Each structure stands twice: as structure tokens, then as C-alpha cells.
């Protein structure tokens, strides 16, 4: 057995938490040989609910669960954390403008960024799932000057997985045949799921889709993937939870333990200027991961159609950055 890894999760009593915690505790994040200590953060009124979730975690008697700490103070909960999954966020309520949402979440992610900066372990790695995920990650990163920028990432793996599922269904192939999928930009309706570099059983996906490929790509594939979150809210009455938890595991596991050789995954990471994305924005790219690090895949051809889509989503990210800069959050 390895030494226990401290995994902090915020919003632990929420919907995503109710799926995520059990999967982490059972070894799906770090493997069956690595015990985990869960460090769970909630707001004070949700601590009672969280106590109930902890009772259920205890009742699972997971061999890989080495301990659980809960609390409402990020300075205590993040103490010594090696991994932080920032899931808790303020949802948009009736009458709230986008600026109000950025401000409400800004308060959460500035405080959590500072607490990570001051109390997390030196090897801390942060995945932000709570929306608006890219900009929340930017705020947390900006408030944690002692943590290397590359340790802050945001989740677009759910969009990546959705894109794989849609393509596999269209061509009648198993999802395992689909490789080299890419999500560019923001985790929002402007995201660009890119089929041009994707492959189905090694064959170019655009060709594999068949004669109506271009029409399907523009009018079905892209909007279905980009608006899937809204479709789930419409159908379920609340936002995606188990699939978001699953993607949070996929993203963080691949980052820590490495992704499949010869393929890549999508992660929103600090831009180094690759593909014309302004340096410093947290934008989704194709990345390869290994030994706790990642590299943005270089050298992909970007045609005019893709360029326009990437630019539109990156422009939205720049607007969000400007808004939180004006609010003094970064
Ligand atoms: P939820 O409302 O069920 O749970 C959120 C939890 O966060 C609540 O229990 C709340 O008390 C807690 N919380 C709020 N402020 C907090 C703070 N300051 N510190 C700690 N905890 C806090 O929501 P959910 O369905 O679990 O979703 C969580 C977030 O994930 C939302 O922002 C949602 O939009 C987002 N989400 C992102 C993706 C993605 O792909 N990036 C997908 C689905 C959902
Ligand atoms: C999703 O993609 O399912 C969520 O980000 C939707 C949302 O607004 O919570």
C-alpha cells in the first residue's frame, strides 16, 4: 500500500458530491493500492447533510478510505491537501445576472484560492468543476501566487465524453473506437467540440460519419454536445451529476496517473499562447498527460471553420476574465 493521499472536495453535500465521494473512496481516482483521506468542505448549513453522507461512506467499509475530515473553513479543510476538487459553487438563482453570478462565485474562489495557497501540500493539483468552471479556476489561480499556474485546471472532460458518445452513436461504433476527440475553449454553449482531428477505429471521423458529415457536424453534433448540459437540466430538473462526477474522476485520474498512450484528452488549462489562445486564459485544449503533468498537443491544423469557433469561445473567456478583473477578483 502507498501512503494516503489527501483529496479535498468542496460542495461535498451536493448532487455531484453524492456520486463523486463514493467513487474516490472506492479507489477509482487513485487506484486500489492508494488509500485516500477525504477532506470535505461545505457551507455551514449543509454540514448536517454532509454528516449523513459521511455515515454512508463509513457504512461502505471501503478498504482504500483511510479517513474523513469535514468542515466549513477552507483553511482547515485544505490543510495538507494533495488534490483539490472544487465542485461547490453558487448556482444561478432567479433574477441573477451573469455579473452577479461571477461576483458570488468570485467570493468563493478567491477565498479557496488563498486557502489552497496557504495550506495545501506542495504537490497540490486542482480541478475546478463548479461553474463557471474556467473562470472560477482563473480566480482561484490568481489568488494562489505560490502555486504554479499549471496546477489549476477546469473540467471540460464531460463535454469530451459527451462528444465521444455522440460520435460513437452516429457511426454505430463502440466508444472505445473513438480517439483524438478535442473540446476547445470554455465549458459553456460556445465550446467547440472538434471532429476534424478525431478518429474512429483509426479512421478520420469526418470521413467515417459519411455523406451528411458536414451537415451533421454543424447542425447536430456541435449543438448537441454544447447544449447537453441544458438538455439534462430540462429533462431531469437538475443539472448533470453522476456524469459530471465521472468526468471529474476521468480528468483528475488521467492527470495524476497518465492517459492512454497515442491518444489525448481535453482539459481546460492555463494557455501558453498555443493555437492563438491568449496567454493566461484557462481554456480547453487537447493535452497528453503523464506522471502528474500535461502538455498541450502541438501542430494540429486549424481550418477557417475551426478557427472561427475557437476564437468565439476564447472571446467569451476573455470577457469573463475582464468582468472578474473589473470586480477586483483576479
Ligand atoms: P449542488 O447545488 O447540488 O451542490 C453544490 C454544493 O456546493 C451545495 O451542497 C452547496 O452547499 C455547496 N457550496 C456552495 N458554496 C460553497 C462553498 N463556498 N464552499 C463549499 N461548498 C459550497 O450542485 P451540483 O449539482 O453538485 O453542481 C456543482 C457545480 O458543478 C455547479 O456549479 C454546476 O453548475 C457545476 N457543474 C459543472 C459541470 C462541468 O462539466 N464543469 C457539470 C455539471 C455541473
Ligand atoms: C453541464 O454541462 O452539465 C453543466 O455545466 C450544466 C450546468 O449549467 O450546471
mmCIF file of C-alpha atoms and ligand atoms in Angstrom, residues 131 158-159 162 187 228-230 232-233 239-240, ligand 2:
data_model
loop_
_atom_site.group_PDB
_atom_site.id
_atom_site.type_symbol
_atom_site.label_atom_id
_atom_site.label_comp_id
_atom_site.label_asym_id
_atom_site.label_seq_id
_atom_site.Cartn_x
_atom_site.Cartn_y
_atom_site.Cartn_z
ATOM 1 C CA UNK A 131 -19.469 26.721 -12.844
ATOM 2 C CA UNK A 158 -17.655 15.908 -19.521
ATOM 3 C CA UNK A 159 -18.008 17.702 -22.869
ATOM 4 C CA UNK A 162 -20.331 13.612 -24.465
ATOM 5 C CA UNK A 187 -17.248 24.943 -20.659
ATOM 6 C CA UNK A 228 -26.175 18.868 -23.480
ATOM 7 C CA UNK A 229 -25.957 20.384 -20.005
ATOM 8 C CA UNK A 230 -29.106 22.422 -20.647
ATOM 9 C CA UNK A 232 -30.175 17.378 -18.999
ATOM 10 C CA UNK A 233 -31.453 20.182 -16.770
ATOM 11 C CA UNK A 239 -28.016 19.545 -13.705
ATOM 12 C CA UNK A 240 -25.919 16.553 -14.648
HETATM 13 C C1 LIG B 2 -23.297 20.564 -17.614
HETATM 14 O O1 LIG B 2 -22.525 20.712 -18.571
HETATM 15 O O2 LIG B 2 -23.996 19.553 -17.468
HETATM 16 C C2 LIG B 2 -23.407 21.662 -16.581
HETATM 17 O O3 LIG B 2 -22.301 22.525 -16.661
HETATM 18 C C3 LIG B 2 -24.694 22.413 -16.723
HETATM 19 C C4 LIG B 2 -24.899 23.439 -15.663
HETATM 20 O O4 LIG B 2 -25.246 24.578 -16.023
HETATM 21 O O5 LIG B 2 -24.735 23.125 -14.463
#
